[in-house]
Structures are given as structure tokens and as C-alpha cells.
């Protein structure tokens, strides 16, 4: 046992011996910055003493030379990759400690009405959920239950997301330690079909519709797609999403192969021959097509929106505990499309020049029942107050790290230009998923997604009709 694990074991033994302890979802009062991070336990933060100042205070600036102070406030996997996620010249501003971000009343009311109706079976499947509010109220959450991990994972899946998100995106694929970067841009939408005032519930069989189209570069331009996730996924994670992709080279819409990989679908960036996962280059430099390019182009790509939507019943979940972290939970800086030239450091993966808040995070560890490619298990760090994702770590079955990701959000209510409606207003709103940055093992880098100008209010009737239709995909490709 390592010294770190040994110290943890003694700390946990002391805490449990002390009797009463706080739950993993208990968060210190707003503004109460702590002298040290809570780590690897489900206990409340020790009361600060007058002689011990807070570790950070709101408005404080952290430069590269100060990053050793962040150790303990970041997941170990992020700290180990600090040369990718932080850089000389960054300007990191410490935000508020444990700030509250209230959701609208209709969502809280729906959660209260769900009390006693939703349940999780022995396989982690969800039953009795209407699609409105959270399946399990956080104020009555019992972490001692054997299914507590699965329940929290389902709450994460159905956390408040307003009427979804829509806008322009840019995904930057990064290799060679940041020396090679290629941008792919387009538009996208994620549209929940239940529990949203003014929403469209379609035929009642789907939980969400999503889609988009690539505008650039030429190798991807014209690819457009639609994804529909069935309600049946809640009782069987192997249920396939309905996915349709418009392939410009063929000038037709194709149904994609069965899709039961989790998440928001993005097709391969590629079309035609010898690009990406469609073909290969032989040692003599001659391109060689492999397989059917149409099928390859409709294969899901694990970049862009990883972790924003999961299939909870595809995993066996446990709650590893609560930790205090610093994370870009409510950022103030911008990026694409308003500021396409923002500096993300030499690696291209740093979100550090921004505001990072002090948050209480719950670590959910999930072991996949059937690996998703090479991904066999994940650690998902979610905010104990908002349930928004903060960090993501995925591993192979042998424990080797595959992905390490950071999520950045912005609270809609802070933006006076954000549309005011029943789901967003003064003092309540939604966390907008404005960016993600992921390192990927074996790629010499990873990828970054920017969506800094997204709308979350209900789409117009015409937009909703378009989101639910496959017929318009061909028009999207032109």
C-alpha cells in the first residue's frame, strides 16, 4: 500500500470512528473558502482555524509558477498532465467558493413529484421515471444504499439542461504535442424531448434528439446527422439509438449501423478515400481504401461531446467519495465562435486562462458491463450542487489511462443577453457546456471542443420540427 493510500485509510478510519459524518452531497456554505482540500472521503471539511488562512480567495490570480498550489485540488490524472493543461503566460483567476446556481422552480417541483416513483433494479436499469426533473431528489439522497452509485448516475444523466443546447461548434484535433492542430467546425443541437416547457415530445418514444452538420474543412464539409435516443435505453442499455447520416459524396441519407455507444453522436470527420479511419497509407506512400467509406464515415467519433450524456445502466457504479476541487465550473472568458483566436497554450488543450471556481465534487467510478472500444471503466467527477461534469478519466481494462478530460461551463443567468424564459431568468438558469479539453493516450495530444455561443431556450416551432425530421438532412449538407 502506498503512503498516500495508507494515509487515506487511517484518515477514513478516524472519520468513521468519530461517529456522525456529512454526506457526499453536503457542501459548505457559499463563500466559505477552506484552508485545504477535502480528499478521498465523505466527510465535511474541517472547520478553518483563525491561524490557517484559506488556500484561495475569490479574485486571486494563479500563474504557472504558482501551479504547485493546485496539487490536491485537481484529480491526480489532471495533475500528472499539468504540462498539457497549464502553460507559461496563463492567467487563471480563482472564482467563488461553493457558489450556488439555482435551477428554475418547475424543475425542482417535478423532482419533488417524482419522489417514491423512480427506482433502479439490480442491473442498474431505471423504471418509473417520467422524464421530468431528477429521478431521485438530492435532498433525500441516501449514499448508504447499495444502488446509490446507479441512482446518482441517473441523476447526472437527467440533470437540469433547460431546453438543450444549440449553436456553432469547433472541434480541434491535436497531435504531436500541440504542433499539429486541425479544426473542424459546424453547427449542432441537443434537444431533450421531455420535461421542458415549450418542448416537443415527438411520438413519446424518444428521450432526446441531437444532430448537426460540418461546415469546414473540405474533408468534412457537408456531413450532416440526426440522432434519436429511445426511452427504452433506460431498461436496456444495448438499445440502439436511431442515427441517420447524410453523405455528400453519395448525395443520400444513410441509416448508421446500430449505435449503443453512449453519448451525443458525432460522425467521423471524414469522407472519400484514405482519410482518417476510412483508409490507410501503405509504406510506399500509396493510399489504400479499406472497407466501405460510407459505413466508415457514419461510425461514431469519440470526440467533441464525450461524457455530456451517458448510459448509466451500461456500468456498475460506485461512489468513491467527495473531494474539493478547483475547476472551470462557471467561466468568464470566451472562445469560438465569438473569439476564434483565443490562446489555449502550446499544447492547444489548456483552459487555464479563465475563472476556475472552488467546488465540492463527487467521484463516480463506473465499470462498463461491455467495454466501449478500449474503454472499460471511467471516473466521472460531478459537481455536488449542480451535477454538471467537472472532470473525466477513462481507462482500459488493465488500468491504463486513455482519456483525461476537463469540462468548462457558463451559467446562463450571468449573461444578461441570454433569453429569459421559464427555464432561465434572474437568479436561476442552466449550466451551458461551452468547452471540453481531453488528452487521449497514443495521440500525442487529444482534442478540444468550443461552443461559447450556445442557446438553451426552447427552439421555435419550425426549429423543433427540423430537429425531429430526417428529411432536411440533405439540405444541411449544402
XYZ file of C-alpha atoms in Angstrom:
478
model
C 0.000 0.000 0.000
C 1.398 3.407 -0.966
C 1.980 6.105 1.609
C -0.900 8.083 0.089
C -3.312 5.154 0.335
C -2.117 4.320 3.837
C -2.712 7.873 4.990
C -6.136 7.758 3.381
C -7.031 4.535 5.161
C -6.052 5.978 8.546
C -7.969 9.169 7.801
C -11.104 7.231 6.887
C -10.812 5.045 9.974
C -10.538 8.118 12.169
C -13.518 9.745 10.493
C -15.804 6.744 10.854
C -14.659 6.240 14.428
C -15.719 9.799 15.133
C -19.382 8.941 14.570
C -21.573 11.280 12.552
C -20.285 12.410 9.194
C -21.552 14.564 6.373
C -22.838 13.058 3.138
C -21.062 13.269 -0.203
C -23.621 15.824 -1.395
C -23.241 18.095 1.629
C -21.472 21.283 0.620
C -20.015 24.034 2.831
C -21.815 27.397 2.882
C -21.376 29.660 -0.102
C -18.235 31.752 0.165
C -16.600 29.641 2.876
C -13.230 29.045 1.243
C -11.352 26.279 3.055
C -7.696 26.107 4.107
C -7.124 22.738 2.454
C -8.964 20.488 0.009
C -11.199 17.692 1.219
C -9.892 14.469 -0.343
C -10.896 10.829 -0.666
C -13.575 10.818 1.979
C -17.241 11.519 2.561
C -16.727 13.858 5.481
C -17.369 17.570 5.695
C -14.459 19.987 5.506
C -12.797 20.552 8.893
C -13.666 23.921 10.382
C -10.999 26.505 9.488
C -8.987 27.955 12.330
C -8.123 31.623 12.631
C -4.419 30.885 12.254
C -4.941 28.961 8.997
C -5.920 31.223 6.094
C -7.998 29.918 3.187
C -5.998 28.210 0.478
C -7.510 30.542 -2.125
C -9.782 33.547 -2.229
C -12.046 34.822 -4.979
C -10.262 37.059 -7.447
C -6.821 35.615 -6.753
C -4.586 35.063 -9.802
C -2.636 31.852 -10.382
C 0.331 31.907 -12.742
C 2.381 28.975 -13.973
C 4.905 29.406 -11.168
C 2.049 29.049 -8.676
C 0.680 25.761 -10.022
C 2.216 23.645 -7.207
C -0.502 25.179 -5.019
C -3.101 23.439 -7.194
C -1.858 19.996 -6.282
C -4.516 18.298 -4.194
C -7.208 20.496 -5.760
C -7.082 18.554 -9.044
C -7.617 14.874 -9.870
C -4.249 13.109 -9.830
C -4.573 12.322 -13.534
C -5.015 16.023 -14.339
C -2.092 16.997 -12.124
C 0.105 14.408 -13.854
C -0.707 16.118 -17.187
C -0.298 19.683 -15.935
C 2.162 20.447 -18.744
C -0.762 19.945 -21.140
C -3.479 21.701 -19.138
C -1.465 24.676 -17.848
C 1.110 26.895 -19.546
C 3.522 29.769 -19.062
C 1.623 33.005 -19.624
C -1.741 31.680 -18.466
C -3.990 33.868 -16.347
C -6.103 31.717 -14.027
C -8.498 33.607 -11.776
C -9.873 31.888 -8.681
C -13.654 32.177 -8.612
C -16.129 31.928 -5.721
C -16.105 29.041 -3.259
C -19.142 26.748 -3.357
C -21.356 29.256 -5.170
C -24.995 28.213 -5.562
C -26.539 28.045 -9.035
C -30.307 27.610 -8.600
C -32.435 25.801 -11.180
C -35.938 27.026 -12.127
C -38.890 26.207 -9.916
C -40.591 23.957 -12.474
C -37.628 21.572 -12.434
C -37.472 21.403 -8.653
C -41.226 20.875 -8.476
C -41.003 17.994 -10.967
C -38.250 16.374 -8.907
C -40.412 16.577 -5.775
C -43.317 14.990 -7.634
C -41.071 12.066 -8.636
C -40.457 11.131 -5.008
C -41.076 7.420 -4.496
C -41.860 6.708 -8.161
C -38.468 6.146 -9.807
C -36.397 3.070 -8.968
C -33.251 1.260 -10.065
C -33.144 -2.516 -10.446
C -30.250 -4.886 -9.763
C -28.853 -4.293 -13.273
C -28.871 -0.513 -12.876
C -31.917 -0.002 -15.120
C -34.244 2.915 -14.419
C -38.000 2.472 -14.020
C -40.898 4.725 -13.107
C -39.279 7.942 -14.371
C -41.439 10.399 -16.312
C -38.561 12.330 -17.867
C -39.277 15.418 -15.783
C -36.997 16.709 -13.032
C -34.439 14.418 -11.396
C -35.270 10.749 -10.875
C -34.014 10.950 -7.260
C -34.140 14.093 -5.139
C -30.715 15.175 -3.914
C -32.009 16.477 -0.586
C -33.136 12.944 0.317
C -30.206 11.093 -1.237
C -29.017 8.075 0.747
C -25.420 7.201 -0.127
C -25.534 4.055 2.025
C -27.881 2.286 -0.385
C -26.369 -0.482 -2.470
C -27.682 1.246 -5.595
C -26.572 4.754 -4.574
C -23.976 4.942 -7.348
C -26.507 3.977 -10.018
C -29.057 6.457 -8.661
C -26.569 9.310 -8.732
C -25.503 8.332 -12.252
C -29.142 8.540 -13.406
C -29.487 11.928 -11.693
C -26.399 13.032 -13.603
C -27.921 11.819 -16.862
C -31.102 13.798 -16.236
C -29.565 16.863 -14.559
C -31.119 20.188 -15.488
C -30.247 21.021 -19.098
C -33.018 23.533 -19.902
C -34.294 23.023 -23.460
C -30.961 21.633 -24.535
C -28.247 23.461 -26.427
C -27.759 24.647 -29.977
C -25.178 26.744 -31.760
C -21.906 26.635 -33.657
C -19.020 24.411 -32.607
C -15.350 23.921 -33.344
C -13.554 20.675 -32.587
C -9.771 20.897 -32.748
C -7.903 17.631 -33.209
C -4.416 17.947 -31.698
C -1.374 15.738 -32.276
C 2.423 15.947 -31.986
C 2.288 17.642 -28.579
C 0.306 20.561 -29.948
C 2.443 21.174 -33.019
C -0.248 19.799 -35.324
C -3.800 21.110 -34.950
C -6.720 20.674 -37.326
C -10.048 22.432 -36.872
C -13.460 21.044 -37.755
C -16.399 23.423 -37.436
C -20.136 23.296 -37.884
C -23.423 23.612 -36.036
C -25.111 21.264 -33.573
C -28.127 20.834 -31.304
C -29.124 18.683 -28.324
C -32.883 18.720 -27.739
C -34.478 16.964 -24.712
C -37.977 15.782 -25.558
C -39.467 15.549 -22.060
C -39.888 17.831 -19.106
C -39.212 21.148 -20.841
C -41.843 23.907 -21.003
C -42.470 24.614 -24.655
C -40.658 21.446 -25.705
C -41.812 18.929 -28.300
C -42.233 15.358 -27.033
C -42.384 13.886 -30.540
C -44.031 10.457 -30.543
C -43.204 9.877 -26.866
C -40.699 7.093 -27.549
C -37.542 9.219 -27.594
C -35.735 10.961 -24.749
C -33.716 13.346 -26.897
C -32.888 14.336 -30.441
C -29.462 15.618 -31.432
C -27.649 16.406 -34.619
C -25.619 18.835 -36.645
C -23.538 19.351 -39.726
C -19.917 20.089 -40.581
C -19.122 23.285 -42.473
C -15.332 23.029 -42.673
C -12.772 21.855 -43.656
C -13.454 20.484 -47.092
C -12.765 16.905 -45.991
C -15.755 17.096 -43.623
C -17.970 19.738 -45.241
C -21.490 18.573 -45.911
C -21.677 15.696 -43.448
C -24.924 16.068 -41.511
C -26.609 13.817 -38.967
C -29.583 13.171 -36.707
C -29.659 11.055 -33.556
C -32.692 9.926 -31.556
C -32.281 8.092 -28.259
C -35.111 5.822 -27.247
C -36.753 5.784 -23.834
C -36.158 2.016 -23.947
C -32.454 2.690 -23.239
C -33.430 3.175 -19.580
C -34.369 -0.511 -19.296
C -31.753 -1.916 -21.695
C -28.527 -0.040 -22.388
C -27.979 -2.101 -25.547
C -30.988 -0.466 -27.216
C -29.698 1.237 -30.345
C -30.114 4.930 -30.991
C -31.693 5.835 -34.318
C -28.931 7.618 -36.258
C -29.054 8.955 -39.816
C -26.131 10.499 -41.697
C -26.165 12.484 -44.926
C -23.118 11.594 -47.043
C -22.382 14.312 -49.609
C -20.345 12.039 -51.872
C -23.340 9.760 -52.264
C -25.932 12.548 -52.078
C -28.108 10.408 -49.878
C -29.078 9.839 -46.262
C -27.961 6.540 -44.762
C -29.029 4.863 -41.557
C -25.915 4.358 -39.444
C -25.044 0.918 -38.071
C -26.549 0.130 -34.636
C -25.389 2.764 -32.160
C -25.344 1.845 -28.500
C -22.180 3.711 -27.627
C -23.024 6.299 -25.025
C -23.200 9.993 -25.591
C -24.048 12.578 -28.170
C -23.235 11.102 -31.572
C -20.706 12.749 -33.886
C -19.837 11.016 -37.172
C -16.285 10.512 -38.313
C -14.891 13.774 -39.692
C -14.046 12.039 -42.921
C -15.252 11.199 -46.387
C -13.758 9.794 -49.585
C -10.513 7.807 -49.650
C -7.521 7.436 -47.368
C -8.618 9.892 -44.713
C -8.675 9.164 -41.004
C -10.317 5.856 -40.203
C -11.521 5.228 -43.781
C -8.232 4.251 -45.361
C -4.537 3.879 -44.729
C -1.266 4.796 -46.372
C 0.970 1.925 -47.364
C 4.753 2.061 -46.779
C 5.294 3.068 -50.399
C 3.111 6.133 -49.851
C 0.215 4.849 -51.948
C -3.244 5.288 -50.445
C -5.336 2.176 -49.964
C -9.056 2.223 -49.249
C -10.262 -0.171 -46.554
C -13.882 -1.132 -46.243
C -16.887 0.924 -47.239
C -16.236 4.678 -46.940
C -19.952 5.338 -46.428
C -20.082 2.999 -43.435
C -16.814 4.359 -42.050
C -17.993 7.953 -42.268
C -21.107 7.073 -40.271
C -19.131 5.443 -37.467
C -19.249 7.420 -34.200
C -16.241 9.528 -33.332
C -15.200 9.757 -29.698
C -14.508 13.488 -29.793
C -16.464 16.657 -29.163
C -19.167 15.801 -26.634
C -17.784 12.854 -24.635
C -19.371 12.471 -21.206
C -22.116 15.080 -21.523
C -24.671 12.276 -21.929
C -24.110 8.743 -20.632
C -25.958 5.415 -20.490
C -25.848 4.826 -16.732
C -27.025 1.212 -16.950
C -24.059 0.352 -19.171
C -21.932 0.491 -15.997
C -21.737 -0.804 -12.461
C -21.324 2.375 -10.403
C -19.793 3.108 -7.030
C -19.358 6.402 -5.216
C -15.657 6.853 -4.457
C -16.241 9.847 -2.190
C -16.237 13.633 -2.212
C -13.371 15.970 -2.964
C -12.819 19.689 -3.059
C -11.524 20.743 -6.456
C -10.790 23.814 -8.480
C -12.439 23.655 -11.900
C -13.786 25.882 -14.708
C -17.339 25.399 -13.455
C -18.546 28.895 -14.416
C -16.106 30.545 -16.772
C -15.855 34.188 -17.757
C -13.578 34.028 -20.819
C -14.726 33.157 -24.327
C -13.608 31.243 -27.388
C -15.033 30.060 -30.700
C -17.126 31.434 -32.287
C -17.017 34.895 -30.592
C -13.222 34.743 -30.094
C -11.781 32.241 -32.585
C -8.157 33.253 -31.878
C -8.096 32.521 -28.149
C -4.780 31.161 -26.847
C -5.065 27.616 -25.454
C -1.347 27.289 -24.772
C 1.356 25.389 -26.684
C -0.491 22.088 -26.211
C -3.736 23.532 -27.555
C -5.502 21.879 -24.603
C -5.300 24.466 -21.828
C -8.466 26.098 -20.497
C -6.424 27.723 -17.722
C -6.714 31.375 -18.790
C -10.137 31.730 -17.252
C -12.051 31.703 -13.988
C -11.879 28.442 -12.018
C -14.194 28.032 -9.016
C -13.739 26.035 -5.823
C -16.320 23.245 -5.897
C -17.283 20.125 -3.960
C -17.078 17.210 -6.390
C -18.417 13.666 -6.100
C -16.335 10.983 -7.793
C -18.408 8.309 -9.512
C -16.482 5.234 -10.635
C -18.089 3.112 -13.323
C -17.065 -0.286 -14.709
C -18.573 -0.977 -18.118
C -20.514 -4.201 -18.480
C -19.158 -4.472 -22.023
C -16.168 -2.270 -22.974
C -16.852 0.593 -25.370
C -13.930 0.048 -27.703
C -10.916 0.146 -25.377
C -12.800 1.989 -22.626
C -13.535 -0.419 -19.761
C -14.096 1.970 -16.841
C -14.434 5.645 -16.098
C -14.192 8.076 -13.206
C -16.667 10.917 -13.541
C -16.255 13.912 -11.255
C -19.545 15.769 -10.922
C -20.431 18.940 -9.060
C -22.294 18.098 -5.839
C -24.623 21.084 -6.267
C -25.370 21.273 -9.993
C -24.456 17.725 -11.129
C -22.520 19.222 -14.014
C -19.412 17.287 -15.104
C -16.083 18.706 -13.960
C -13.541 16.013 -14.864
C -13.489 12.692 -16.726
C -10.919 9.881 -16.649
C -11.311 6.699 -18.701
C -9.203 3.561 -18.531
C -8.611 0.300 -20.294
C -9.324 -2.975 -18.541
C -5.667 -3.161 -17.444
C -5.950 0.222 -15.728
C -4.048 2.210 -18.335
C -5.415 5.755 -18.697
C -6.983 6.508 -22.087
C -8.677 9.899 -21.669
C -8.327 12.721 -19.163
C -10.851 15.482 -19.696
C -11.826 18.877 -18.309
C -15.284 20.410 -18.818
C -15.978 24.141 -18.859
C -19.436 25.628 -18.286
C -21.037 29.031 -18.052
C -24.149 29.805 -16.024
C -26.774 31.293 -18.311
C -28.249 33.629 -15.699
C -24.962 35.564 -15.509
C -25.406 36.652 -19.132
C -27.904 39.477 -19.488
C -28.142 38.690 -23.211
C -29.313 35.123 -22.559
C -33.013 34.652 -23.356
C -35.292 34.893 -20.320
C -37.987 32.236 -20.163
C -39.483 29.859 -17.630
C -36.221 27.889 -17.533
C -33.812 30.829 -17.325
C -34.083 34.157 -15.579
C -32.629 36.431 -12.949
C -31.179 34.252 -10.205
C -31.787 30.876 -11.839
C -30.554 29.242 -15.012
C -28.663 26.406 -16.655
C -25.014 25.437 -16.981
C -24.050 25.863 -20.637
C -21.417 23.343 -21.857
C -19.104 25.861 -23.515
C -15.922 23.778 -23.812
C -14.119 20.483 -23.252
C -10.436 19.596 -23.373
C -9.339 15.941 -23.469
C -5.936 14.320 -23.647
C -6.001 10.945 -25.393
C -3.288 8.334 -24.898
C -1.327 7.485 -28.020
C -2.348 10.607 -29.943
C 0.391 12.941 -28.771
C -2.335 15.356 -27.745
C -6.095 14.997 -27.813
C -8.961 17.287 -28.743
C -10.726 20.480 -27.724
C -14.353 21.442 -28.291
C -15.540 25.078 -28.204
C -19.182 26.167 -28.204
C -19.003 29.534 -26.469
C -22.206 30.909 -28.017
C -24.985 28.415 -27.350
C -28.702 28.972 -26.814
C -30.653 26.944 -24.238
C -34.184 28.340 -24.567
C -36.899 26.329 -26.351
C -36.409 26.395 -30.131
C -39.097 27.836 -32.358
C -41.778 25.503 -33.694
C -40.031 25.497 -37.061
C -36.664 24.665 -35.478
C -38.188 21.890 -33.384
C -39.788 20.380 -36.477
C -36.416 20.457 -38.216
C -34.690 18.814 -35.238
C -37.171 15.945 -35.310
C -37.014 15.443 -39.068
C -34.612 13.363 -41.118
C -35.891 14.856 -44.360
C -33.920 18.075 -44.019
C -30.529 16.384 -43.692
C -29.751 16.692 -47.379
C -30.370 20.438 -47.232
C -27.984 20.652 -44.249
C -25.234 19.189 -46.361
C -25.266 22.009 -48.895
